[in-house]
Structure formats: structure tokens, C-alpha cells
């Protein structure tokens, strides 16, 4: 996978800022992957419009807001960074690259989601 400018930004954060990601996400890179997958889930949920999809989108927005607030607390631009990550997802989607394997299991993702709910 080619690293986008946004993914590269997260990998190049100063060590003290990167350390702030470790308790919940493991690393700034895993934060990026998590935010990307949340953006993908929001899009898929909105497209499928399966039962209770509006409620599921609300839950997704809750998590996105938590991530924005987390970034803002680190003096990073949460609103724009989350938009940039979503843009990376949509760029992949329009180029039929929506099956990217981040090397993150569903279990890893759910563990991070629980940590976000409990810790952020």
C-alpha cells in the first residue's frame, strides 16, 4: 500500500505526540488505520441502508467525534485530519481499492473501538 500524505503525516509526528497514541491505538499508524476503517464503515452503512442504518451512522459519528477531540487535545487539527483520512478512503473507493488489507483483524479493530469508548 502506498502511503498517502495523511498517513505519512501521522508516521512523522514527533515521538512525544506519537506516544500519546499508544495507550488506545498502539501507534499513530494504527490510529490512521482505525479512522480509515471507520470512514469506510460509515460509507458502506450509508450505501447499504440496512435495518437501523441511521442509528449505526450516529454511532459511527460518535466515534469520529471522539477521534477528532483526541486529535484536538494533542493540538492537531482533528476536523481536517479526519476529513483527510476519509478523503483517502474515498480516493481508494473510486479507484476500486476498497479491500485494502491493513493487517488489522476485526478483533483488533473491535478492541480499539472498545478502548476509544472507555478511554477517550
Coordinates of C-alpha atoms in Angstrom, one line a residue:
X1 CA 0.0 0.0 0.0
X2 CA 1.3 3.4 -0.9
X3 CA 1.4 5.8 2.0
X4 CA -0.8 8.8 1.5
X5 CA 0.4 12.3 2.6
X6 CA -2.0 12.0 5.6
X7 CA -0.7 8.5 6.6
X8 CA 2.8 9.9 6.2
X9 CA 1.9 12.8 8.4
X10 CA 0.9 10.5 11.2
X11 CA 4.1 8.4 10.8
X12 CA 6.3 11.6 11.0
X13 CA 4.7 13.1 14.2
X14 CA 7.2 13.9 17.0
X15 CA 7.9 11.0 19.3
X16 CA 6.2 12.6 22.3
X17 CA 3.0 13.1 20.2
X18 CA 3.3 9.5 18.8
X19 CA 3.5 8.2 22.4
X20 CA 0.1 9.7 23.1
X21 CA -1.5 7.3 20.6
X22 CA 0.0 4.2 22.2
X23 CA -2.4 3.6 25.1
X24 CA -5.6 3.4 23.0
X25 CA -4.4 2.7 19.4
X26 CA -0.9 1.1 19.8
X27 CA 0.6 3.7 17.5
X28 CA -0.2 6.7 15.4
X29 CA -0.3 4.4 12.3
X30 CA -3.0 2.3 13.9
X31 CA -4.9 5.5 14.7
X32 CA -4.9 6.3 11.0
X33 CA -6.0 2.7 10.1
X34 CA -8.8 2.8 12.6
X35 CA -10.0 6.2 11.4
X36 CA -9.8 4.9 7.8
X37 CA -11.9 1.8 8.6
X38 CA -14.4 3.9 10.5
X39 CA -14.8 6.2 7.4
X40 CA -15.2 3.0 5.3
X41 CA -17.9 1.6 7.7
X42 CA -19.8 4.9 7.6
X43 CA -19.8 4.9 3.8
X44 CA -20.8 1.2 3.5
X45 CA -23.6 1.6 6.1
X46 CA -24.9 4.7 4.3
X47 CA -24.9 2.8 1.0
X48 CA -26.5 -0.4 2.2
X49 CA -29.2 1.3 4.2
X50 CA -29.8 -2.0 6.0
X51 CA -32.0 -2.1 9.1
X52 CA -31.3 0.6 11.7
X53 CA -28.7 2.2 9.4
X54 CA -29.4 5.7 10.7
X55 CA -28.7 4.6 14.3
X56 CA -25.5 2.9 13.1
X57 CA -24.3 6.0 11.3
X58 CA -25.0 8.0 14.5
X59 CA -22.8 5.6 16.5
X60 CA -20.1 5.9 13.8
X61 CA -20.3 9.7 14.1
X62 CA -19.9 9.4 17.9
X63 CA -16.6 7.6 17.4
X64 CA -15.5 10.1 14.7
X65 CA -16.2 12.9 17.1
X66 CA -14.2 11.1 19.8
X67 CA -11.2 10.8 17.4
X68 CA -11.5 14.5 16.4
X69 CA -11.5 15.5 20.1
X70 CA -8.5 13.3 20.8
X71 CA -6.5 14.9 18.0
X72 CA -7.6 18.4 19.1
X73 CA -6.3 17.6 22.6
X74 CA -2.9 16.8 21.0
X75 CA -3.0 20.3 19.3
X76 CA -3.6 18.6 16.0
X77 CA -6.3 19.7 13.6
X78 CA -8.9 17.0 14.3
X79 CA -11.5 18.2 11.9
X80 CA -9.2 18.4 8.9
X81 CA -7.2 15.3 9.7
X82 CA -10.3 13.2 10.0
X83 CA -11.6 14.7 6.7
X84 CA -8.3 13.9 5.1
X85 CA -8.4 10.3 6.2
X86 CA -12.0 10.0 4.9
X87 CA -10.8 11.5 1.6
X88 CA -8.0 8.8 1.5
X89 CA -10.7 6.2 1.8
X90 CA -12.9 7.7 -0.9
X91 CA -9.9 8.1 -3.2
X92 CA -9.3 4.3 -2.8
X93 CA -13.0 3.6 -3.2
X94 CA -13.4 5.4 -6.5
X95 CA -10.3 3.6 -7.7
X96 CA -11.8 0.2 -6.7
X97 CA -9.3 -0.2 -3.9
X98 CA -11.9 -0.7 -1.2
X99 CA -10.5 -4.1 0.0
X100 CA -7.2 -2.8 1.4
X101 CA -5.7 -5.2 4.0
X102 CA -4.2 -3.1 6.8
X103 CA -3.0 -6.2 8.6
X104 CA -5.6 -5.4 11.3
X105 CA -8.0 -8.2 12.3
X106 CA -11.6 -7.5 13.1
X107 CA -10.8 -8.4 16.7
X108 CA -8.0 -5.8 16.7
X109 CA -10.4 -3.2 15.4
X110 CA -13.1 -4.0 17.9
X111 CA -10.5 -3.9 20.7
X112 CA -9.5 -0.4 19.7
X113 CA -13.2 0.7 19.4
X114 CA -13.8 -0.5 23.0
X115 CA -10.7 1.3 24.1
X116 CA -11.9 4.5 22.4
X117 CA -15.2 4.2 24.2
X118 CA -13.6 3.6 27.6
X119 CA -10.5 5.9 27.4
X120 CA -11.2 8.9 25.1

